[in-house]
Coordinates of C-alpha atoms in Angstrom, one line a residue:
M1 CA 14.0 -4.5 -31.5
K2 CA 10.8 -4.6 -29.4
I3 CA 10.6 -2.7 -25.9
K4 CA 8.8 -2.9 -23.8
Q5 CA 6.9 -0.2 -21.3
A6 CA 3.4 -1.1 -20.8
A7 CA 1.9 -2.8 -17.4
I8 CA 0.6 -6.5 -18.5
L9 CA -3.1 -6.0 -17.4
P10 CA -5.2 -8.8 -15.7
K11 CA -7.3 -11.1 -18.2
S12 CA -10.6 -10.4 -16.0
P13 CA -10.2 -6.8 -13.8
R14 CA -11.3 -7.3 -9.5
P15 CA -13.5 -3.9 -9.0
I16 CA -10.9 -2.3 -6.6
A17 CA -12.3 -0.9 -2.9
L18 CA -9.9 2.4 -2.4
I19 CA -9.0 3.7 1.4
G20 CA -8.0 7.7 1.5
A21 CA -8.8 9.9 -1.0
G22 CA -6.1 12.1 -0.7
G23 CA -3.9 14.1 -3.5
I24 CA -2.4 10.8 -4.5
V25 CA -5.3 9.5 -5.1
K26 CA -6.5 11.8 -7.5
D27 CA -3.5 12.5 -9.2
A28 CA -2.2 9.3 -9.8
H29 CA -4.9 6.1 -8.4
L30 CA -7.8 7.0 -9.9
P31 CA -6.1 8.3 -13.6
A32 CA -4.2 5.1 -13.5
Y33 CA -7.5 2.6 -13.0
Q34 CA -9.6 5.1 -15.4
M35 CA -6.2 4.6 -18.3
A36 CA -6.5 0.8 -17.1
G37 CA -10.2 0.3 -16.9
F38 CA -10.3 -0.4 -13.8
E39 CA -13.9 -0.3 -12.3
V40 CA -13.6 1.0 -8.6
M41 CA -16.4 0.5 -6.9
G42 CA -16.1 2.9 -4.4
I43 CA -13.5 4.8 -1.8
Y44 CA -14.4 6.1 2.0
D45 CA -12.5 8.9 3.1
P46 CA -12.5 10.2 7.3
E47 CA -14.0 13.4 5.1
L48 CA -16.7 12.6 3.3
A49 CA -16.1 15.5 1.3
K50 CA -13.5 14.2 -0.4
A51 CA -14.4 11.2 -1.7
K52 CA -17.1 12.8 -3.4
S53 CA -15.2 14.8 -5.3
L54 CA -13.5 12.2 -6.9
Q55 CA -16.1 10.2 -7.7
A56 CA -17.8 13.9 -9.7
Q57 CA -14.0 13.5 -11.0
F58 CA -14.1 10.0 -12.1
G59 CA -17.0 8.6 -13.3
M60 CA -15.8 5.4 -13.4
V61 CA -16.3 5.7 -9.2
K62 CA -19.8 3.7 -8.0
N63 CA -20.2 4.7 -4.9
T64 CA -18.9 7.1 -2.1
Y65 CA -19.1 5.8 1.7
G66 CA -19.1 7.4 4.9
T67 CA -17.6 4.2 6.8
M68 CA -15.0 2.0 6.2
E69 CA -16.8 -0.3 7.5
E70 CA -19.7 -1.0 4.5
L71 CA -16.9 -0.3 1.8
I72 CA -14.9 -2.9 3.3
R73 CA -18.2 -4.8 4.1
D74 CA -20.2 -4.5 0.1
G75 CA -16.0 -4.9 -1.1
Q76 CA -15.8 -8.6 0.1
H77 CA -18.9 -9.0 -1.2
A78 CA -17.8 -7.8 -4.1
G79 CA -14.2 -9.0 -4.5
A80 CA -12.7 -6.2 -4.2
V81 CA -9.5 -5.7 -4.1
F82 CA -8.6 -3.6 -1.4
D83 CA -6.3 0.1 -1.7
I84 CA -4.9 0.9 1.2
A85 CA -3.9 5.2 0.6
V86 CA -3.5 7.0 3.9
P87 CA 0.0 7.7 5.9
A88 CA 2.4 4.8 6.7
S89 CA 0.8 5.0 10.4
K90 CA -2.4 4.0 9.8
T91 CA -1.7 1.1 7.2
L92 CA -1.6 -1.1 9.8
S93 CA -5.3 -0.7 12.1
I94 CA -6.7 -0.6 8.7
L95 CA -5.1 -4.3 8.0
E96 CA -6.9 -5.5 11.1
Q97 CA -9.5 -5.1 9.5
L98 CA -9.7 -6.6 6.1
P99 CA -11.2 -10.0 5.6
D100 CA -8.7 -13.0 5.5
G101 CA -7.2 -13.9 2.4
S102 CA -8.1 -10.4 0.4
A103 CA -5.8 -9.0 -1.8
V104 CA -4.2 -5.4 -0.5
L105 CA -2.3 -2.4 -1.6
I106 CA -0.6 -0.6 0.6
Q107 CA 0.6 2.8 0.7
K108 CA 4.5 2.9 0.6
P109 CA 6.4 3.5 2.6
M110 CA 5.6 -0.1 4.0
G111 CA 5.4 1.4 8.1
E112 CA 7.2 4.8 9.3
T113 CA 9.3 2.1 11.4
M114 CA 10.9 -0.9 10.6
E115 CA 8.5 -2.2 14.0
E116 CA 5.5 -1.4 12.7
A117 CA 7.7 -2.8 8.7
R118 CA 7.5 -6.7 10.6
A119 CA 4.6 -6.1 11.8
I120 CA 2.5 -5.6 8.9
L121 CA 4.7 -8.4 7.1
E122 CA 3.4 -10.4 9.4
R123 CA -0.2 -9.5 10.2
C124 CA -0.7 -10.3 5.9
E125 CA 0.9 -13.3 7.0
Q126 CA -1.4 -13.9 9.3
K127 CA -4.5 -12.8 7.6
R128 CA -3.4 -15.0 4.5
L129 CA -3.2 -11.6 3.0
V130 CA -2.0 -11.7 -1.0
A131 CA -0.2 -8.1 -0.3
A132 CA 2.0 -5.7 -2.3
V133 CA 2.9 -2.1 -1.5
N134 CA 3.1 0.5 -3.5
F135 CA 6.4 0.9 -5.5
Q136 CA 5.7 2.9 -8.1
L137 CA 8.4 3.5 -9.7
R138 CA 9.8 0.6 -11.3
F139 CA 6.6 -0.3 -12.9
A140 CA 7.4 3.8 -15.1
P141 CA 7.3 2.3 -18.8
Y142 CA 11.0 4.1 -18.8
I143 CA 12.2 1.9 -16.6
T144 CA 9.3 -0.9 -17.6
A145 CA 11.9 -0.6 -20.9
S146 CA 15.1 -0.4 -18.7
R147 CA 14.3 -3.9 -17.5
Q148 CA 13.8 -5.0 -20.7
L149 CA 17.7 -3.6 -22.1
F150 CA 19.4 -5.3 -18.2
E151 CA 17.4 -8.5 -18.9
E152 CA 18.0 -9.9 -21.7
G153 CA 22.4 -8.6 -21.5
L154 CA 21.6 -6.3 -23.8
L155 CA 23.4 -3.7 -21.4
G156 CA 26.5 -6.7 -20.2
Q157 CA 26.9 -7.2 -16.0
V158 CA 25.2 -3.8 -15.1
Y159 CA 28.4 -2.4 -11.9
D160 CA 26.9 1.2 -11.6
M161 CA 23.0 2.5 -11.1
E162 CA 23.2 6.5 -9.9
V163 CA 19.7 8.5 -9.0
K164 CA 20.7 12.3 -8.6
V165 CA 17.7 14.7 -7.7
G166 CA 18.2 18.5 -6.9
V167 CA 15.0 20.0 -6.8
F168 CA 13.0 22.6 -5.1
T169 CA 9.6 19.8 -3.8
P170 CA 6.6 21.9 -2.3
W171 CA 6.5 20.1 1.2
H172 CA 3.7 21.8 1.9
L173 CA 1.8 19.8 -0.2
W174 CA 2.2 17.1 2.0
D175 CA 0.9 18.3 6.1
F176 CA 1.3 14.8 7.7
L177 CA 5.0 15.5 7.3
F178 CA 6.3 18.0 9.4
D179 CA 5.3 15.9 12.8
L180 CA 7.8 13.3 11.3
P181 CA 11.0 12.1 13.0
R182 CA 12.6 10.9 10.0
M183 CA 11.0 12.4 6.3
E184 CA 13.6 12.7 3.0
I185 CA 14.3 8.4 2.7
L186 CA 11.9 7.4 4.5
Y187 CA 9.2 9.6 2.1
H188 CA 10.8 9.5 -0.8
S189 CA 14.8 8.6 -1.5
I190 CA 13.1 5.2 -0.9
H191 CA 11.1 4.6 -3.9
Y192 CA 14.9 4.9 -5.7
I193 CA 16.1 2.2 -2.7
D194 CA 13.5 0.0 -3.7
L195 CA 13.9 0.7 -7.6
I196 CA 18.1 -0.3 -7.1
R197 CA 17.6 -2.9 -5.7
S198 CA 14.2 -4.7 -8.6
F199 CA 17.6 -3.9 -10.1
L200 CA 20.5 -4.7 -7.8
G201 CA 19.3 -7.4 -5.4
N202 CA 20.1 -6.2 -1.1
P203 CA 23.6 -4.9 -0.7
S204 CA 25.7 -6.0 1.5
K205 CA 26.1 -2.3 3.0
V206 CA 25.3 0.4 3.3
Y207 CA 26.0 4.5 3.8
A208 CA 24.1 8.2 3.9
S209 CA 24.0 11.2 5.5
T210 CA 20.8 12.4 5.8
I211 CA 20.0 16.3 6.2
K212 CA 17.9 19.4 6.6
H213 CA 17.0 22.6 4.7
P214 CA 18.2 26.1 7.2
K215 CA 15.3 27.0 4.8
M216 CA 12.5 24.7 5.4
P217 CA 13.8 23.9 9.8
E218 CA 10.9 21.8 10.6
L219 CA 11.4 19.2 8.1
A220 CA 13.6 16.4 9.6
S221 CA 15.9 16.8 6.4
T222 CA 15.5 16.8 3.1
R223 CA 18.8 16.0 1.3
S224 CA 20.0 13.1 1.3
T225 CA 23.3 11.3 0.1
I226 CA 22.4 7.0 0.2
I227 CA 25.6 4.5 -1.3
M228 CA 24.5 0.9 -1.5
D229 CA 27.7 -1.4 -2.4
Y230 CA 27.5 -4.7 -3.5
D231 CA 30.7 -6.3 -4.6
E232 CA 34.1 -5.5 -5.6
Y233 CA 32.7 -3.4 -8.9
T234 CA 28.9 -2.9 -8.1
Q235 CA 27.6 0.0 -6.2
A236 CA 24.4 2.4 -6.6
R237 CA 24.1 6.3 -5.2
V238 CA 21.3 8.0 -4.1
M239 CA 21.8 12.1 -4.4
T240 CA 19.1 14.2 -3.5
N241 CA 18.1 17.6 -2.7
H242 CA 15.3 19.1 -2.6
G243 CA 15.4 23.2 -1.7
H244 CA 17.2 24.1 -4.7
E245 CA 15.2 26.9 -5.4
F246 CA 16.9 28.8 -8.0
G247 CA 15.1 28.0 -11.3
L248 CA 14.9 25.0 -14.0
D249 CA 17.6 25.7 -15.3
H250 CA 19.8 23.3 -13.8
Q251 CA 17.7 21.8 -11.9
E252 CA 17.8 17.8 -12.0
S253 CA 16.1 14.7 -11.9
Y254 CA 17.9 11.2 -13.5
L255 CA 18.9 7.6 -13.4
K256 CA 21.3 6.4 -14.3
I257 CA 22.4 2.9 -15.1
E258 CA 26.3 1.3 -16.6
G259 CA 27.3 -2.3 -17.3
T260 CA 29.7 -4.1 -19.6
K261 CA 28.0 -3.3 -22.3
G262 CA 25.7 -0.5 -22.7
A263 CA 24.6 2.5 -20.5
V264 CA 21.0 4.2 -20.2
K265 CA 19.8 7.7 -19.1
I266 CA 16.0 8.4 -18.0
R267 CA 15.2 12.3 -17.3
I268 CA 12.8 11.8 -14.0
G269 CA 10.4 14.4 -15.4
L270 CA 8.2 14.3 -12.7
S271 CA 10.4 16.0 -9.9
L272 CA 11.0 19.0 -12.9
D273 CA 8.7 21.9 -11.4
Y274 CA 6.6 19.4 -9.2
P275 CA 3.5 19.3 -9.4
R276 CA 3.2 20.2 -13.1
G277 CA 6.2 18.0 -14.0
M278 CA 8.0 17.6 -17.2
P279 CA 7.8 15.5 -19.5
P280 CA 10.5 12.5 -18.9
K281 CA 12.8 11.4 -21.2
M282 CA 15.6 8.1 -21.8
E283 CA 18.0 7.3 -24.4
Y284 CA 20.0 4.3 -23.9
T285 CA 23.5 3.0 -25.8
L286 CA 24.9 0.0 -27.0
L287 CA 28.8 -0.9 -27.4
E288 CA 28.3 -3.3 -29.8
D289 CA 26.1 -1.9 -32.0
K290 CA 28.7 1.1 -32.5
Q291 CA 25.3 3.4 -32.9
G292 CA 26.1 5.8 -29.9
W293 CA 22.8 7.3 -27.9
R294 CA 19.3 6.6 -28.7
E295 CA 16.2 7.6 -27.6
L296 CA 13.7 5.8 -26.5
P297 CA 9.7 7.5 -27.3
L298 CA 7.8 7.1 -24.5
E299 CA 4.3 5.7 -23.5
G300 CA 4.2 7.4 -20.6
G301 CA 5.8 8.6 -17.1
W302 CA 5.7 8.1 -13.3
F303 CA 2.4 9.2 -13.1
P304 CA 0.0 7.9 -13.4
H305 CA 1.0 5.4 -15.5
A306 CA 3.4 3.3 -13.3
F307 CA 0.5 3.3 -10.6
V308 CA -1.0 0.0 -13.0
G309 CA 2.0 -1.5 -13.4
T310 CA 1.4 -1.8 -9.0
M311 CA -2.6 -2.9 -9.3
A312 CA -1.5 -4.8 -12.3
A313 CA 0.5 -7.0 -11.2
L314 CA -1.0 -7.9 -7.8
Q315 CA -3.8 -8.5 -9.4
R316 CA -2.6 -11.2 -12.7
F317 CA -1.1 -12.7 -9.2
Y318 CA -4.0 -12.5 -6.7
L319 CA -6.2 -14.6 -10.3
G320 CA -3.6 -16.7 -11.4
E321 CA -1.9 -15.7 -14.0
T322 CA 1.1 -15.4 -13.0
D323 CA 3.2 -16.4 -9.9
I324 CA 5.7 -13.4 -9.8
L325 CA 4.6 -10.9 -7.0
P326 CA 7.5 -8.6 -7.5
H327 CA 6.2 -5.6 -5.1
A328 CA 5.6 -8.6 -1.8
T329 CA 5.1 -7.2 1.5
A330 CA 7.8 -9.9 1.7
D331 CA 10.1 -7.8 -1.1
A332 CA 9.2 -4.8 0.7
Y333 CA 10.7 -5.6 4.1
D334 CA 13.7 -5.4 2.1
T335 CA 13.0 -2.5 0.8
M336 CA 12.8 -0.7 4.6
R337 CA 16.0 -2.6 5.8
V338 CA 18.0 -0.5 4.2
T339 CA 15.7 1.9 4.5
E340 CA 16.6 1.4 8.3
A341 CA 20.8 0.9 7.6
A342 CA 20.4 4.0 6.4
Y343 CA 19.1 6.2 8.9
Q344 CA 21.3 4.1 11.2
S345 CA 24.2 5.2 9.0
S346 CA 23.4 8.5 9.2
D347 CA 22.7 8.6 12.8
H348 CA 25.8 6.8 13.8
G349 CA 28.3 6.8 10.8
G350 CA 31.4 9.2 9.5
T351 CA 34.0 9.6 11.3
P352 CA 35.1 13.3 13.2
L353 CA 37.7 15.2 12.2
K354 CA 38.9 16.0 15.6
D355 CA 39.6 12.1 15.9
I356 CA 42.2 12.3 12.9
K357 CA 45.7 12.8 14.9

């Protein structure tokens, strides 16, 4: 059986106009686009030196821009896909400036509140933007492979999905996170919520708790537990702890999928020993072939390979090569709804022990 891992590339890719030159662009966007052979016609960042530094590192970046207006003008003329890689609070104001009908990839999350998410969705619709949100994990090679097993029915009825992350994350690499009233779910666990939704759809109920760490009191939260209930048989769980500072021996970062006919276990290596990361690993077992667990040799991981998928899928849809845009803003809005449900559950859920007599 041939199990697919790589994204399908557009036949005639459009150039990319990048807005933002931060760490995620350096570590993931540009390496992915270089790998896929995409042309980056230009980068704008308020700190021009950052954009010029990336141009020097990546030969396929053609220009840097001193103003966003210049980048947008040239991007429109070139028929470019706009790639917005900025903190979520700045997304809406940038969308306002894009030409109507443009293709745009929006950095996750889709705003920092439901109000912002709704405004982004409405603005994209009003401006007829072909817009997708960069929820990349659903495009990682091991997820593409797992999705094939899922869609071909080889796993049977999938009734359980579990993500567990117990790592030490260097949050100081992202200064803007320290001023936010919401952090862990909105900027990390949201990837797992979106991933689970991409397999199982929207849950019927959400239970959650997200909490601070005593050594990281300036961050809104660093540990979360999220339960997504679907029906009487189907549940998904996300459990994260970003404060495990006790070495690699007992760090964990995995996705497990269980169905009536088979199961998948994936080590999400990126989160282990971050930012260096460790190699990912995918194992699967199918009950009917009675061969036990088998390892699938992987052709890449979350960074940067998954970023090929988000851009490629958007371009193929924009060019009319497919009628499916899995990470469209309308779908991403549902991921934001589940995220909001998790926060509301954390804020208002739980039964105080004093109420039990």
